[in-house]
Coordinates of C-alpha atoms in Angstrom, one line a residue:
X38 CA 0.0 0.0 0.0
X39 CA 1.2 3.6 -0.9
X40 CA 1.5 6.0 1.9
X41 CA 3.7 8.6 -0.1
X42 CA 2.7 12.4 0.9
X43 CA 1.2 12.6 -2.6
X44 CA -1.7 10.7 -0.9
X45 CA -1.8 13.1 1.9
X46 CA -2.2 15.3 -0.9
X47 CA -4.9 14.0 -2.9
X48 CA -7.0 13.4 0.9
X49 CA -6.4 17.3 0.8
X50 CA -8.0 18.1 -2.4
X51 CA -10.8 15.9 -1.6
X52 CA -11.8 17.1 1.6
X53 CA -11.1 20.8 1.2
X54 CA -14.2 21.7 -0.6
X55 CA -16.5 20.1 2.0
X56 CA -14.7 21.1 5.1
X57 CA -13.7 24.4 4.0
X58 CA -11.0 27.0 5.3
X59 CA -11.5 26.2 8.9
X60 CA -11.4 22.7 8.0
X61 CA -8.5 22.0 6.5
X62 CA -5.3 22.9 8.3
X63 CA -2.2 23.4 6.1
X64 CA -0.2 25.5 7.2
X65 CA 3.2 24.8 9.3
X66 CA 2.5 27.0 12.5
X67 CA -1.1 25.2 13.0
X68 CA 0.1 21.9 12.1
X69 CA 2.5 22.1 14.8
X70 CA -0.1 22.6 17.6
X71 CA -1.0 18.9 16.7
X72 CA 2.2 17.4 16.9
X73 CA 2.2 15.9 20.5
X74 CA -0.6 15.3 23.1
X75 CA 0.1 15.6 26.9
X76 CA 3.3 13.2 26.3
X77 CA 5.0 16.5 24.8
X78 CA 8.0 14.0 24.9
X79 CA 6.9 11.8 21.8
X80 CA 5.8 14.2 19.0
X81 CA 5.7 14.4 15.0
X82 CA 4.2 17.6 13.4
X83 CA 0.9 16.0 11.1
X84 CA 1.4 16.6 7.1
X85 CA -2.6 17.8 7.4
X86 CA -4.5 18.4 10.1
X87 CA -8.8 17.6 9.5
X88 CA -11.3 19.4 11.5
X89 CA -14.6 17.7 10.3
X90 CA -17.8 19.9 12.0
X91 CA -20.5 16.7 11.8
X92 CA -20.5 13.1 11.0
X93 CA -21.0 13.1 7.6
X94 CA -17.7 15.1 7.5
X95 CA -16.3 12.7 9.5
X96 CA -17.1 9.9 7.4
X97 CA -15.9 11.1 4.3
X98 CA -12.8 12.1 6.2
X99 CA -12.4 8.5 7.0
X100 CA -13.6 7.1 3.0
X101 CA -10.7 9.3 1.6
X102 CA -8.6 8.1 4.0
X103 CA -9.0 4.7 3.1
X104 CA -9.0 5.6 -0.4
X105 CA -5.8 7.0 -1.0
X106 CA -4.2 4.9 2.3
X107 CA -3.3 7.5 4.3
X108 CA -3.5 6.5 7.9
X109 CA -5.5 8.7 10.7
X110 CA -5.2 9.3 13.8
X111 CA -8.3 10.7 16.1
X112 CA -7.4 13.8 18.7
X113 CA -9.7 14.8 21.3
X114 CA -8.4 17.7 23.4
X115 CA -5.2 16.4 23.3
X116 CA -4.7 16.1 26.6
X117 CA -3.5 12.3 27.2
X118 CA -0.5 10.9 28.7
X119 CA 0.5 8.1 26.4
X120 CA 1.0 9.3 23.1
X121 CA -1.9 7.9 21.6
X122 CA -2.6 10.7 19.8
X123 CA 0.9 11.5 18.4
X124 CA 0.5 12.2 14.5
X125 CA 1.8 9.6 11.9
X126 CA 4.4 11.2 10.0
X127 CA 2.6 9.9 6.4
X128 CA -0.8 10.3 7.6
X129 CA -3.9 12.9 8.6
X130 CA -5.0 13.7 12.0
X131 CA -8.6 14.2 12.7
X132 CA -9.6 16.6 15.2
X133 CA -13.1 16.4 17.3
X134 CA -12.5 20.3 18.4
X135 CA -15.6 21.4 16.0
X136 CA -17.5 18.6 16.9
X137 CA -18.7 20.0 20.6
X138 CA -22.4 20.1 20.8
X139 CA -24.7 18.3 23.6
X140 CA -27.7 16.5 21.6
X141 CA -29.6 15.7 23.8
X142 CA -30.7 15.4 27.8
X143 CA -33.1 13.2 28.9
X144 CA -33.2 13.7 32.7
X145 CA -36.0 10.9 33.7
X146 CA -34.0 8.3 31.7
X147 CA -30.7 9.5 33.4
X148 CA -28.9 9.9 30.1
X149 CA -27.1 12.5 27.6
X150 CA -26.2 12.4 24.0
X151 CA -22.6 13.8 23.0
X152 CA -20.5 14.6 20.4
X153 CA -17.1 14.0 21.1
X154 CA -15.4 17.1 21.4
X155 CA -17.5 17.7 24.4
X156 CA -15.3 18.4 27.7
X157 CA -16.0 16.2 30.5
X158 CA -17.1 18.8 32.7
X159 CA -19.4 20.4 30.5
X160 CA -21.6 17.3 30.7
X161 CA -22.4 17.5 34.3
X162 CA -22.1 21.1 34.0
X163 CA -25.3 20.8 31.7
X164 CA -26.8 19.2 34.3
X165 CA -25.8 21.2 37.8
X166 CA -29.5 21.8 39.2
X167 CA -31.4 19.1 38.4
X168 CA -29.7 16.5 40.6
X169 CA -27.1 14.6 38.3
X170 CA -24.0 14.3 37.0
X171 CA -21.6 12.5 35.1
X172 CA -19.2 10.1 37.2
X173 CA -16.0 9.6 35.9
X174 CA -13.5 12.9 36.4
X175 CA -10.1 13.0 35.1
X176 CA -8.0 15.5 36.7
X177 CA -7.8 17.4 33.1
X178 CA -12.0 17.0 33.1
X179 CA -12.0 21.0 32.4
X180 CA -10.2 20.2 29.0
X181 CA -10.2 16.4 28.5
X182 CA -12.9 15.2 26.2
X183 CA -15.2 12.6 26.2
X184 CA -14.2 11.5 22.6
X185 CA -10.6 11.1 24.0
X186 CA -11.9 9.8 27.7
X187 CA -14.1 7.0 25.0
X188 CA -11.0 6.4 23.7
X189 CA -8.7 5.4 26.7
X190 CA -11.8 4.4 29.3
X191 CA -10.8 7.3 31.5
X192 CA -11.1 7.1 35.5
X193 CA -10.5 9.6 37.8
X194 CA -10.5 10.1 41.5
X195 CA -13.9 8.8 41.8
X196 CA -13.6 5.2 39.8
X197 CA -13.2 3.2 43.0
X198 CA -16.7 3.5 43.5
X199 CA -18.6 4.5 40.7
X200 CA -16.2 2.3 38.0
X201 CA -14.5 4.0 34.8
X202 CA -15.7 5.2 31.4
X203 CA -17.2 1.9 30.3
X204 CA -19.5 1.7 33.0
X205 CA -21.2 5.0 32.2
X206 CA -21.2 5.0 28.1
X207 CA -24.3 3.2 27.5
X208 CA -23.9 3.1 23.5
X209 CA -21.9 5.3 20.7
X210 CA -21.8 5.9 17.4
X211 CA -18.8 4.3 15.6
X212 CA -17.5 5.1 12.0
X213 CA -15.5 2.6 11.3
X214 CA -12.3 2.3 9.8
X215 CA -14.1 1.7 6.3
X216 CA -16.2 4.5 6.7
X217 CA -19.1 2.5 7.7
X218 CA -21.5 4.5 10.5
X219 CA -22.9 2.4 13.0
X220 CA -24.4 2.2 16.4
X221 CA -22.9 0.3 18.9
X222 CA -24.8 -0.3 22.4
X223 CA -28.3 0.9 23.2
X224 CA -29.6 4.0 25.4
X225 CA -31.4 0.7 27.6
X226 CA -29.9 -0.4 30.6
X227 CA -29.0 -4.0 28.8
X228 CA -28.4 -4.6 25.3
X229 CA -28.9 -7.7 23.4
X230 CA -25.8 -9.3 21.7
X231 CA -22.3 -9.2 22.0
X232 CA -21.0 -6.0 24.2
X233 CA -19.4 -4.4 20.9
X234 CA -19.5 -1.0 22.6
X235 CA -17.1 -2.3 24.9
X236 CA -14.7 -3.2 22.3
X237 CA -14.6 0.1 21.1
X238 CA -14.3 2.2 24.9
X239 CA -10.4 2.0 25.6
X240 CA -9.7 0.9 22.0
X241 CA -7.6 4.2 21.2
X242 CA -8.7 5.1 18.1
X243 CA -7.6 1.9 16.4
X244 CA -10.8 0.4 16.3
X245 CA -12.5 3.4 14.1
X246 CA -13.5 7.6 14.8
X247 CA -16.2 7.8 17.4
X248 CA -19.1 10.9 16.3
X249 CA -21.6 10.6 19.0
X250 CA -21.4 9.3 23.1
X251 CA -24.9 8.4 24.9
X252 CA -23.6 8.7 28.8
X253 CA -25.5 7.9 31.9
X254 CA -26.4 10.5 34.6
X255 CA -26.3 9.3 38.3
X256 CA -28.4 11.2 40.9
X257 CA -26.1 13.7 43.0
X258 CA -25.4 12.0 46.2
X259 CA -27.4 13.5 49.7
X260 CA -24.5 13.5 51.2
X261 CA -20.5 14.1 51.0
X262 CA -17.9 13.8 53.3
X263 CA -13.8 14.6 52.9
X264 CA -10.6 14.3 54.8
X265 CA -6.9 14.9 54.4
X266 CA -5.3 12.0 56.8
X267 CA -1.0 13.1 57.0
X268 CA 1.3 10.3 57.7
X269 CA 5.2 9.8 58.4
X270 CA 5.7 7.3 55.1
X271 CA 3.5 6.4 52.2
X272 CA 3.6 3.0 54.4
X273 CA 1.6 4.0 56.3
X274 CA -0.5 5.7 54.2
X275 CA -0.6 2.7 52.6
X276 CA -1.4 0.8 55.5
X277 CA -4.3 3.1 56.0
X278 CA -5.6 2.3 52.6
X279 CA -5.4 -1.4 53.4
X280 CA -7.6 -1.4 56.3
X281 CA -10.3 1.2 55.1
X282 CA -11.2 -1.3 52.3
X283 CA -10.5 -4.7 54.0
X284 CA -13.4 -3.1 56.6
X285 CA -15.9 -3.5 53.7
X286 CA -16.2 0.5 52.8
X287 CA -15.5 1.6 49.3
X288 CA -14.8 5.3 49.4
X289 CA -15.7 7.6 46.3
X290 CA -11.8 8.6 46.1
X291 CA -9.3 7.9 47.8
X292 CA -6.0 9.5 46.8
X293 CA -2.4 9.6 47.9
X294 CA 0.7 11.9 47.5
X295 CA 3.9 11.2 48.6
X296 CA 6.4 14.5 50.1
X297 CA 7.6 15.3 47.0
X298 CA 3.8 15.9 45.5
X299 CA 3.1 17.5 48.7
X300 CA 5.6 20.0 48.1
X301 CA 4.7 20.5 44.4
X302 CA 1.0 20.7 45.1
X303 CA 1.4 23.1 47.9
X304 CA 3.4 25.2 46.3
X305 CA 1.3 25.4 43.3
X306 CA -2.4 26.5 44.6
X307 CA -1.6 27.0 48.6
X308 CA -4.6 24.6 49.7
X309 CA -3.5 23.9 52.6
X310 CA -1.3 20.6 52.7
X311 CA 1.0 19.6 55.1
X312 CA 4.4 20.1 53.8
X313 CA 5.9 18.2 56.4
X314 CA 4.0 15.2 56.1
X315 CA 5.8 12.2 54.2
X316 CA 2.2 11.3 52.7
X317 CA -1.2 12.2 52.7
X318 CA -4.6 10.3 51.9
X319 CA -7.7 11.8 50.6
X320 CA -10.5 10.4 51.5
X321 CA -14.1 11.3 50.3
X322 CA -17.4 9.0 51.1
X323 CA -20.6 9.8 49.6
X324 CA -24.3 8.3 49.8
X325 CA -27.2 8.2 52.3
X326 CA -26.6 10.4 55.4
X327 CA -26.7 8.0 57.9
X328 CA -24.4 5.6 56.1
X329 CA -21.8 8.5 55.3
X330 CA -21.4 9.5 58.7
X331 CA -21.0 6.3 60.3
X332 CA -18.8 4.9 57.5
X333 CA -16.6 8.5 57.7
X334 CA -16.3 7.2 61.8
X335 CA -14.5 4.1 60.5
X336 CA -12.2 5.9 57.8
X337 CA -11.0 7.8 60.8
X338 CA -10.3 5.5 63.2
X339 CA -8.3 3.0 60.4
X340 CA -5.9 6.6 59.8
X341 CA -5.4 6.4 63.5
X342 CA -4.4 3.1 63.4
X343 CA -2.4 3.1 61.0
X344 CA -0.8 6.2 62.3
X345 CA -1.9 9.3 61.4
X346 CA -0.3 12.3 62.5
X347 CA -3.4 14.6 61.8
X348 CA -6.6 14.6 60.0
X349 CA -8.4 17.9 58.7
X350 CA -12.1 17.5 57.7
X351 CA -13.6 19.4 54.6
X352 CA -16.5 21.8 56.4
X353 CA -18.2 22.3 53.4
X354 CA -18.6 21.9 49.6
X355 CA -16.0 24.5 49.0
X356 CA -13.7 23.5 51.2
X357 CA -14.0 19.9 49.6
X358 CA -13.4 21.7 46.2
X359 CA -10.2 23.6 47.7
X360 CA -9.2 20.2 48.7
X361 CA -9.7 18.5 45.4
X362 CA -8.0 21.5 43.3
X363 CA -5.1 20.7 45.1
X364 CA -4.8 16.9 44.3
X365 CA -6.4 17.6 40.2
X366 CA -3.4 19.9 40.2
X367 CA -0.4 17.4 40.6
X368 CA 0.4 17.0 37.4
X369 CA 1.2 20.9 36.3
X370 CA 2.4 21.4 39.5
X371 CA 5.1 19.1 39.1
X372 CA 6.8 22.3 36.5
X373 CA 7.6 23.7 40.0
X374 CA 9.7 20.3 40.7
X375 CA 11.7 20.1 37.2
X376 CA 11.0 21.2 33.5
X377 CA 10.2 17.8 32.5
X378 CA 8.7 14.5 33.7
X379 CA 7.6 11.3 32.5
X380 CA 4.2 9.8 33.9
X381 CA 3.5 6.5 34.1
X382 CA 0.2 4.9 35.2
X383 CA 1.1 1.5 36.3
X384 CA -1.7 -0.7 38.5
X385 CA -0.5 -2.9 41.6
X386 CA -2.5 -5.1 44.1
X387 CA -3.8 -2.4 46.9
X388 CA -2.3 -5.1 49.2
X389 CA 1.2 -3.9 47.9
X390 CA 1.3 -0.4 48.1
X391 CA 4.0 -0.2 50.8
X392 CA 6.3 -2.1 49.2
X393 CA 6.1 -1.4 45.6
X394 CA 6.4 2.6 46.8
X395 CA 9.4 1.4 48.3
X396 CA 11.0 0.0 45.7
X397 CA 10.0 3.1 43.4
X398 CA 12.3 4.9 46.1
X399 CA 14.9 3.0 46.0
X400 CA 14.8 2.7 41.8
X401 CA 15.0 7.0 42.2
X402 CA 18.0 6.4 45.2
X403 CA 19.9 4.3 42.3
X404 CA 19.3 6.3 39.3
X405 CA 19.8 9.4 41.1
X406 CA 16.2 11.2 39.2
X407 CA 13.6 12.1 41.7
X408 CA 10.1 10.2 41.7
X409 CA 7.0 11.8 43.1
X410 CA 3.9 9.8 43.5
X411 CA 0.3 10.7 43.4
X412 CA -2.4 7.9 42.7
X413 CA -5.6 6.7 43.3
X414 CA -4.6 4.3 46.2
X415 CA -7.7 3.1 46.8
X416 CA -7.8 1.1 43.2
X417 CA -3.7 0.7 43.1
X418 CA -3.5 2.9 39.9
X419 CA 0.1 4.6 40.8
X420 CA 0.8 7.6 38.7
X421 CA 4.6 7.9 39.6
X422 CA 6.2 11.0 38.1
X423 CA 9.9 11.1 36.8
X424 CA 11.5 14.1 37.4
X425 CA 14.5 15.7 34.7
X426 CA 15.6 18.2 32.6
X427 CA 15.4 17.9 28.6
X428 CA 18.3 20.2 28.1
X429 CA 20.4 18.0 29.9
X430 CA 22.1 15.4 27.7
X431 CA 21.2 12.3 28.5
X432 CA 18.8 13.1 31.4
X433 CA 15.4 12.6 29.4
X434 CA 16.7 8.9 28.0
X435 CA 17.6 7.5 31.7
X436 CA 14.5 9.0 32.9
X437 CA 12.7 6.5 30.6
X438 CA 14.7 3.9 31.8
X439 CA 13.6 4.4 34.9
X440 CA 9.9 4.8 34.0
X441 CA 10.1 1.8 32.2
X442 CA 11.6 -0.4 35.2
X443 CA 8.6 1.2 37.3
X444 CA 6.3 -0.4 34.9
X445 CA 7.9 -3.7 35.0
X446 CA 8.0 -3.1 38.7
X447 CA 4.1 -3.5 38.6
X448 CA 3.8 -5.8 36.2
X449 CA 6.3 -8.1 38.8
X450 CA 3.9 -7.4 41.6
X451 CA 1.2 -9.0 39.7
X452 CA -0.6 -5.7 38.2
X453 CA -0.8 -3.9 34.9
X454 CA 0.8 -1.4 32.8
X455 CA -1.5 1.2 32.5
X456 CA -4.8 1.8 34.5
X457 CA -6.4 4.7 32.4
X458 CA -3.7 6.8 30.4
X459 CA -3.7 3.8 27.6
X460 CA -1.1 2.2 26.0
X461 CA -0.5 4.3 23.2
X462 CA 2.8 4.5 21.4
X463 CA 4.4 5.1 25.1
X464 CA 4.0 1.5 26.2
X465 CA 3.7 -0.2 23.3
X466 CA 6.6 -1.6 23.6
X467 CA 5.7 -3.4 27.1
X468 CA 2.5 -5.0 26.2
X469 CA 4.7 -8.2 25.8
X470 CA 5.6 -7.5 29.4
X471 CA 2.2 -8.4 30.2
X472 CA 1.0 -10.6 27.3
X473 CA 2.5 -13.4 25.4
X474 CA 2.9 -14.1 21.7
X475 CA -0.6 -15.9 21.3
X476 CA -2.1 -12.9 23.3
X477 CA -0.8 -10.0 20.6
X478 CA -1.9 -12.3 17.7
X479 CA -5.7 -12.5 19.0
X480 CA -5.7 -8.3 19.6
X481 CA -4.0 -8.1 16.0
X482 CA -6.6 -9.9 14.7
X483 CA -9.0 -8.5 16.1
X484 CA -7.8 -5.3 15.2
X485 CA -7.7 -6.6 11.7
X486 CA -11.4 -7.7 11.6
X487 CA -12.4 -3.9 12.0
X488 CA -9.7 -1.9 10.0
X489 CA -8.2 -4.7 7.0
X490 CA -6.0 -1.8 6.2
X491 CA -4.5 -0.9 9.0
X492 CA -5.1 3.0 8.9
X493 CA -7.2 3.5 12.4
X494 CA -3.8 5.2 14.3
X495 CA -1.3 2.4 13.5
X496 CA 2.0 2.0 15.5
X497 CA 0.0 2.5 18.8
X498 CA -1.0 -0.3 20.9
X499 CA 0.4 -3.1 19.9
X500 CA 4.2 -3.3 19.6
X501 CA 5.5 -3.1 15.7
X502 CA 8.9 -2.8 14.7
X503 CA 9.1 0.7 13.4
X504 CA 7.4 1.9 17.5
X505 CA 10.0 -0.7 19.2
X506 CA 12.7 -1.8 16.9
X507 CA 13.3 1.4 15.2
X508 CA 11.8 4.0 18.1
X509 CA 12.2 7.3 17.4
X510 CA 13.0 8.3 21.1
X511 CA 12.3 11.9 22.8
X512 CA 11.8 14.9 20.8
X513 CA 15.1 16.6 21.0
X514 CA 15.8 20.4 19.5
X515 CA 18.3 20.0 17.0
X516 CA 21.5 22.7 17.5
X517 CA 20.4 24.7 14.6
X518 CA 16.8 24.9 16.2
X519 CA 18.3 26.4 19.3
X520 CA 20.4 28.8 17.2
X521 CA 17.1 29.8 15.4
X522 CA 18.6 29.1 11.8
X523 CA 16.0 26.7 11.7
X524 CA 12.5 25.4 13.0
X525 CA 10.6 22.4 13.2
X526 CA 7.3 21.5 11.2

């Protein structure tokens, strides 16, 4: 198949007439907005940038596509963490900015229809009043879509309780990687067949362009409760995380920084935490009343045990959101720390938080790069944060050796990869940490089944030899960029 830039070319000439000016980005400067997502260090400026405005336009971005072979690659907000949205270097990106409008709300059914280019908090911001909202909250929900949150079944600090992204799309509209349009799911509360939806949320674009999200709306909880538990070591933070859900309560977050975070945090939007404190916990509980307050008695008395040096109680709902803007901040805070980090998103056992935070210390101790934590602790998602500087030589290539053995680290303890970020082109190249030969093959063909041509944002997922044999590494300014003789585009 031929995936020259003349194709690229002829997709243009296709599309421009129906898209239009604002459709069709050309030009080097607005091209190079595109060229990374929130993993600035993986990047690759798109030969043509598509901005389709409905799904028709969609569609027959996807048809040419497939008939000139140019591969795609889907962007939301562009906000995630593994690169699944980097730009193939022969190929179009398709952009879901223009495609932003809520369809519909149905508020006795408990459900709203979506386009993708929707933020996350403007769903339940649609909503604010009439006693629902949408679950799921990344800590980028002001920016992060729901196309891109479909995409990588996106958490949050409330998925302990209330699940992830796949538990709350009840059905989507799909065009697929042959330009097909189709509905998967149904807006009932159980669908007949096989659960093709759920192939599609988490599949990262590979699977085909999703154009419209049906969502479900949970009643707003009467009552919430939050505390900020400090401890001497994230062991016992950890500890405390241990006993709260071996007691049988499932908090709506629980969330954990480690001294470093602290510091970052605190310095970043002055809530409030404990700078001396080697770890905090979050804690929030939510439901009837009577069951939150006797429930919230038990949370405490399990941070005692476990050694708490001192826990501060939200008073009201704006304390709780002073509390929260603190932890949804961690990950541009961590600019005050260094000018560069990677961020991986590995999943562990809760029952080995201790010691796989331990052994995260002493991987930072040998390589001599700083780690900071900050994870949902109550599901064992870690989000540990490796600190350097780019414009050292050297420094960003061992600080992905060292976010690479923290990955394996998990994977050793018996847990995952990746917990919500996605694979993407980032860890690619561990999924055979995790899965053996036989494994791959089914996903490939699977994969196949759906896109024969393999267009739907290839080289992410799954490993290939150009993404792991051949990778391209971090994005590093060439000398004659610093000298600005010359620019990237």
């Amino acid at each position: 198949m031929s995936r020259t830039p003349g194709t690229v070319g002829a997709v243009r000439d296709e599309l421009a007439p129906l898209l239009g000016p604002d459709g069709v980005l050309e030009h080097p400067a607005q091209r190079r907005t595109y060229a990374a997502d929130g993993l600035a260090a993986l990047r690759e400026v798109p030969p043509l940038v598509l901005l389709p405005s409905s799904t028709e336009e969609a569609a027959a971005c996807v048809r040419a596509c497939r008939r000139h072979g140019v591969p795609f690659v889907p962007r939301g907000a562009g906000s995630g963490l593994s690169g699944g949205a980097m730009p193939h270097p022969d190929g179009v990106l398709i952009g879901v900015a223009r495609l932003r409008r809520i369809l519909d709300v149905d508020l006795a059914n408990g459900r709203m229809t979506v386009e993708p280019g929707v933020t996350n908090r403007e769903i339940s911001a649609a909503v604010e009043g009439h006693d629902r909202y949408y679950a799921p909250d990344p800590s980028s929900q002001i920016v992060c879509t729901i196309g891109g949150n479909v995409a990588e079944n996106s958490g949050g600090v409330h998925c302990l309780k209330y699940g992830f992204t796949t538990n709350h799309v009840l059905a989507l509209e799909l065009i697929t990687a042959e330009g097909e349009v189709e509905w998967l799911g149904a807006p009932t509360a159980d669908s007949v067949g096989y659960d093709l939806r759920g192939l599609i949320v988490g599949s990262e674009g590979t699977l085909g362009l999703v154009t419209k999200v049906v969502v479900r709306l949970l009643r707003t909880p009467e009552s919430v409760r939050t505390l900020v538990a400090d401890f001497t070591t994230p062991r016992d933070a950890g500890d405390a995380v241990t006993a709260i859900t071996a007691s049988g309560i499932v908090p709506a977050g629980l969330e954990m920084l480690d001294h470093l975070a602290i510091q970052a945090c605190e310095e970043d939007t002055g809530v409030g935490l404990n700078r001396d404190a080697g770890a905090v916990l979050l804690v929030e509980l939510d439901g009837p009343e009577a069951e939150v307050d006797r429930e919230f008695e038990a949370v405490q008395a399990c941070c005692r045990e476990a050694g708490a040096t001192a826990i501060t109680i939200a008073r009201d709902a704006a304390d709780r959101a002073r509390i929260w803007k603190g932890r949804k901040a961690a990950f541009a805070a961590m600019g005050r720390l260094a000018p560069d980090y990677f961020v991986q998103d590995g999943v562990i056992p809760r029952t080995a938080l201790g010691d796989v935070l331990e052994r995260i210390a002493d991987l930072s101790s040998e390589a001599g790069y700083r780690v900071a934590n900050v994870f949902h602790a109550g599901d064992g998602n870690l989000h540990p944060l490796v600190l350097y500087d780019g414009t050292r030589p050297g420094e960003a290539e061992e600080a992905e050796k060292v976010a690479a053995r923290i990955v394996e680290l998990c994977v050793d303890a018996g847990g995952s990869i990746t917990g919500e970020h996605g694979v993407g082109a980032d860890k690619a190249c561990s999924m055979p940490a995790m899965f053996g030969e036989e494994d791959l093959a089914v996903f490939e063909r699977v994969r196949r089944a759906l896109d024969p041509d393999g267009l739907a944002n290839p080289d992410k997922v799954l490993p290939t030899p150009r993404l792991c044999g051949e990778s391209p590494g971090p994005y590093r300014p060439h000398p004659l960029e610093e000298a600005g003789l010359a620019e990237r585009l």
